[in-house]
Each structure stands twice: as C-alpha cells, then as structure tokens.
CSV table of C-alpha atoms in Angstrom, one decimal:
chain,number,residue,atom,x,y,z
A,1,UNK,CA,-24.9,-42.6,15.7
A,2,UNK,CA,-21.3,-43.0,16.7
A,3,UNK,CA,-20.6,-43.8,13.2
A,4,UNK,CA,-21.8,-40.7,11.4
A,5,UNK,CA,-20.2,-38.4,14.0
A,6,UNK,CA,-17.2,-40.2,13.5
A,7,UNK,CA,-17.6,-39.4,9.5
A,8,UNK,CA,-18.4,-36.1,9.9
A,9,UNK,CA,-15.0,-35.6,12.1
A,10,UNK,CA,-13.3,-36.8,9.6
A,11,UNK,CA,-15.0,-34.6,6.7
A,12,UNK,CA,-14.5,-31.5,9.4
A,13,UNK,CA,-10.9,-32.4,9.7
A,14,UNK,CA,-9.8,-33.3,6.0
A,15,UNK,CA,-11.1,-29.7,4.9
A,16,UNK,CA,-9.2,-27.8,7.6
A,17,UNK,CA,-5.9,-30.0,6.4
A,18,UNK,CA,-6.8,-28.7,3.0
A,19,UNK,CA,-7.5,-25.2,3.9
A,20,UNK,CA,-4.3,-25.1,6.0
A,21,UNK,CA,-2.3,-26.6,2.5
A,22,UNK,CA,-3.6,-24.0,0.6
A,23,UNK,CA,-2.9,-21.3,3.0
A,24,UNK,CA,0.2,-22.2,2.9
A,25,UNK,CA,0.7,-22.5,-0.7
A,26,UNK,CA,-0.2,-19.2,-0.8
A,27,UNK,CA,2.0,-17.7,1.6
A,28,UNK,CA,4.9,-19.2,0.1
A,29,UNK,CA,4.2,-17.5,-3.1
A,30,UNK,CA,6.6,-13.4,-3.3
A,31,UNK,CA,4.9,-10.5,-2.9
A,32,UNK,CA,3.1,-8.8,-6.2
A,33,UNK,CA,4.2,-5.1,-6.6
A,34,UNK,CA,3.3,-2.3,-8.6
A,35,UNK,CA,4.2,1.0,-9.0
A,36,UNK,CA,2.1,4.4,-8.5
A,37,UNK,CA,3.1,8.0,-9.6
A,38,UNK,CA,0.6,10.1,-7.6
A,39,UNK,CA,0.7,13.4,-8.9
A,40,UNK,CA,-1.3,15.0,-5.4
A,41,UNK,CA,-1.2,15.1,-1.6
A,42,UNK,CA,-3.0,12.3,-0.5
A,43,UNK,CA,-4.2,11.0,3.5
A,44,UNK,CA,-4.3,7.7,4.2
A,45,UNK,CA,-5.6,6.6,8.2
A,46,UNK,CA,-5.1,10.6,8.8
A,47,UNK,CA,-1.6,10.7,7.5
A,48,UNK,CA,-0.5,12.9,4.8
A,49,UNK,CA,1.3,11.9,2.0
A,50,UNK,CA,3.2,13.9,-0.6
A,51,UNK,CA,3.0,13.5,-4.0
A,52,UNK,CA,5.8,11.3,-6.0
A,53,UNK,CA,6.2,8.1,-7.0
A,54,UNK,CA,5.2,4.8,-4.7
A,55,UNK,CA,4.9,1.4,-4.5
A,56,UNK,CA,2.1,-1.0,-3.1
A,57,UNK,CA,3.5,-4.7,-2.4
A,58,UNK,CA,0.9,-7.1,-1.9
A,59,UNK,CA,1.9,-9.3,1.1
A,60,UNK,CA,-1.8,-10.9,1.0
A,61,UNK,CA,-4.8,-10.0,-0.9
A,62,UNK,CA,-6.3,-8.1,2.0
A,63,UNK,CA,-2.6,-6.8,2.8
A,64,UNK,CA,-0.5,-4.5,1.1
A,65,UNK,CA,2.7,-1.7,2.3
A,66,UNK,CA,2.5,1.7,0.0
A,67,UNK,CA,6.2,2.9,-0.2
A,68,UNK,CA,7.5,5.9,-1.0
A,69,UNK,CA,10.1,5.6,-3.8
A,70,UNK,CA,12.6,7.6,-1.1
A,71,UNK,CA,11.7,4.9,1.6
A,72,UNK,CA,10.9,7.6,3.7
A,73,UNK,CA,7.5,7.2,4.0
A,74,UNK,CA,5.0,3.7,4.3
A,75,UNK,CA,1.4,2.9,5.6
A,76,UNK,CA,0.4,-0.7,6.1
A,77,UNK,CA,-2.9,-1.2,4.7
A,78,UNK,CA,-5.8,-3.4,5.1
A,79,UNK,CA,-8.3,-3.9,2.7
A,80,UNK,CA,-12.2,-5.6,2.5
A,81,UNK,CA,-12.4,-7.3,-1.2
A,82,UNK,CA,-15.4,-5.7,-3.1
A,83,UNK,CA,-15.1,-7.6,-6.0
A,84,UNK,CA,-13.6,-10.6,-7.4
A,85,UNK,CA,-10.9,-10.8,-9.6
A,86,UNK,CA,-11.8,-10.1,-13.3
A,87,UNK,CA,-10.5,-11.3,-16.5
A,88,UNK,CA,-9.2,-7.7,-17.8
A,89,UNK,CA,-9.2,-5.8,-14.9
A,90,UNK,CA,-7.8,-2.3,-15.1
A,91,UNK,CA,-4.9,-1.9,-12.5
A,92,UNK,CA,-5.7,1.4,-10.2
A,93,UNK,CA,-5.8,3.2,-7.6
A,94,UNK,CA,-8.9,5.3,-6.7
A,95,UNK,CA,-8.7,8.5,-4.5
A,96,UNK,CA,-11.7,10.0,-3.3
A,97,UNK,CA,-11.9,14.1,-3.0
A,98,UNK,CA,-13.7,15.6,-0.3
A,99,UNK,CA,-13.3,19.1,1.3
A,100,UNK,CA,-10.2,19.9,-1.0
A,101,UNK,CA,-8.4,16.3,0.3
A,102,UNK,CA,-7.7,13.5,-1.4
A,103,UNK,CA,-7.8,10.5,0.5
A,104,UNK,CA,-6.9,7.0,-0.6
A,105,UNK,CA,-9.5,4.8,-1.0
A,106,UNK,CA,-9.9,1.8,-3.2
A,107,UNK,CA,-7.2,-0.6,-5.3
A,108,UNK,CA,-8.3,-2.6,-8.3
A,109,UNK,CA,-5.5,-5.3,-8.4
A,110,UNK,CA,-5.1,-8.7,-9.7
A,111,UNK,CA,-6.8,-10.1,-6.9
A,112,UNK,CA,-10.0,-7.9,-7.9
A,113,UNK,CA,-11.1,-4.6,-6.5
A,114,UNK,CA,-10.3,-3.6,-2.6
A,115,UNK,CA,-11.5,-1.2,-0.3
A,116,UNK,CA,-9.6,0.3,2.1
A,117,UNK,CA,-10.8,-0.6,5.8
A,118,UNK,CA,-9.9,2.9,7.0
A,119,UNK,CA,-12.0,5.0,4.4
A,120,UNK,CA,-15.7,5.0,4.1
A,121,UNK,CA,-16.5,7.0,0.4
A,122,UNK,CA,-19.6,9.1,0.5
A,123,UNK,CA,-21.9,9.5,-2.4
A,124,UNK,CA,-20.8,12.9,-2.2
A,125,UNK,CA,-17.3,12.3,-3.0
A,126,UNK,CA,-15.4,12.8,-6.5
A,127,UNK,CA,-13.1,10.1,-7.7
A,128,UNK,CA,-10.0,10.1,-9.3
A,129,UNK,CA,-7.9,7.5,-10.4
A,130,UNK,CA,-4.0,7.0,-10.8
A,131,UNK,CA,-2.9,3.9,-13.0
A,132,UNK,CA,-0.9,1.5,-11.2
A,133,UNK,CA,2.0,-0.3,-13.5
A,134,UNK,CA,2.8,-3.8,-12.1
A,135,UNK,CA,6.6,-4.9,-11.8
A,136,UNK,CA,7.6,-7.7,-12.9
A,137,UNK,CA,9.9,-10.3,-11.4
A,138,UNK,CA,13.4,-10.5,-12.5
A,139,UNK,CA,15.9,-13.3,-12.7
A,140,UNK,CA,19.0,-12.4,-11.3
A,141,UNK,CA,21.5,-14.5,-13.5
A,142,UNK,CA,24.0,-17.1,-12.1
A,143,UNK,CA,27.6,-15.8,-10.8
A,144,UNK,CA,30.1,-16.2,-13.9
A,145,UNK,CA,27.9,-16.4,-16.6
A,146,UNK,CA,28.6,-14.5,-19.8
C-alpha cells in the first residue's frame, strides 16, 4: 500500500516537473505579431476604437495587446481557444455587426481560432473579417559589419 502511493507521488510529481519545463519553454519563446488595417470603428470591452492600422502581439495563446500603429491606443485581451491550430489556417480577425457597431470578436492565429472572453456573438450578428498579415522577425546585424 505504501509502495504504490509512493509510485503514484512520484508519477504526480514527474508530470508537474514536465509541465513546469514546458511552460517555461514556452514563455521564453518572443512574442508573435501581426498586423491589422481595420478600415471601421470597432468596440472592444465597451471601448471604442477608430479605424487605422493595428497590431496584436501574442504574449500567450490566450493573451494578446491590440496596438494602435500611433501607440495611442491598446486593449489587453483575453481569449477562450475554439479551435486548434490548423495546417493552413487563414490569419483573421472577425468582427461581429450588431445595432450598427462593430465589435471585436474572434482571432484565427497560428495557435488556431480564439474567442474573445469579453464578446458573446449572437446568431443574429453579421460577420466581417479583416486579414491579419503576420511580421516577421528580423535580425539586426552585428556593429561594423559591411
């Protein structure tokens, strides 16, 4: 008896030490960005956001910060994966209309598609979606080289 509860720490533990090696893996991974040019007002959480261009940096899969190109305006937002990542999956974000307002709703990433946690779509609701354009990582090149 003291034997297989013994064994059975020690399965408990080993996967939290792997969990915990993998969570950290992937926090030590940089942010993936991509950029946005909403052509529309949009609200996200009950704030309104003009039109122009943006970017969404994905800090975790769950996690990402919208910028305005200007800096002057960002939203932290919080997401509930829908789906799993796909093989070709078409970057975008998806707005739904209601009353006249478009809100921000959904992201279909590289990590799969999200839904925001602060927007419940209604079967009501039109869609409309706005490409997102991923950025890719640049080397900066070493001091004196030609």
């Amino acid at each position: 008896m003291h034997l297989q509860r013994h064994s059975a720490f020690t399965r408990i533990a080993g996967w939290g030490l792997m969990l915990l090696f993998c969570g950290l893996a992937c926090a030590q991974e940089q942010a993936r960005s991509a950029t946005a040019n909403i052509p529309f007002d949009f609200y996200v959480s009950g704030t309104r956001m003009p039109a122009g261009e943006y970017t969404l940096e994905v800090v975790a899969p769950t996690f990402v910060t919208l910028r305005s190109q200007d800096g002057k305006q960002q939203q932290s937002l919080y997401f509930l994966q829908i789906a799993v990542p796909g093989k070709k999956i078409e970057n975008k974000i998806i707005f739904n209309l209601r009353d006249g307002k478009y809100y921000f709703s959904q992201v279909w990433s590289w990590y799969g598609k999200a839904q925001l946690t602060s927007f419940t779509p209604k079967a009501s609701d039109q869609t409309k979606d706005v490409p997102l354009t991923p950025v890719e990582k640049t080397m900066a090149k070493p001091a004196g080289s030609l």
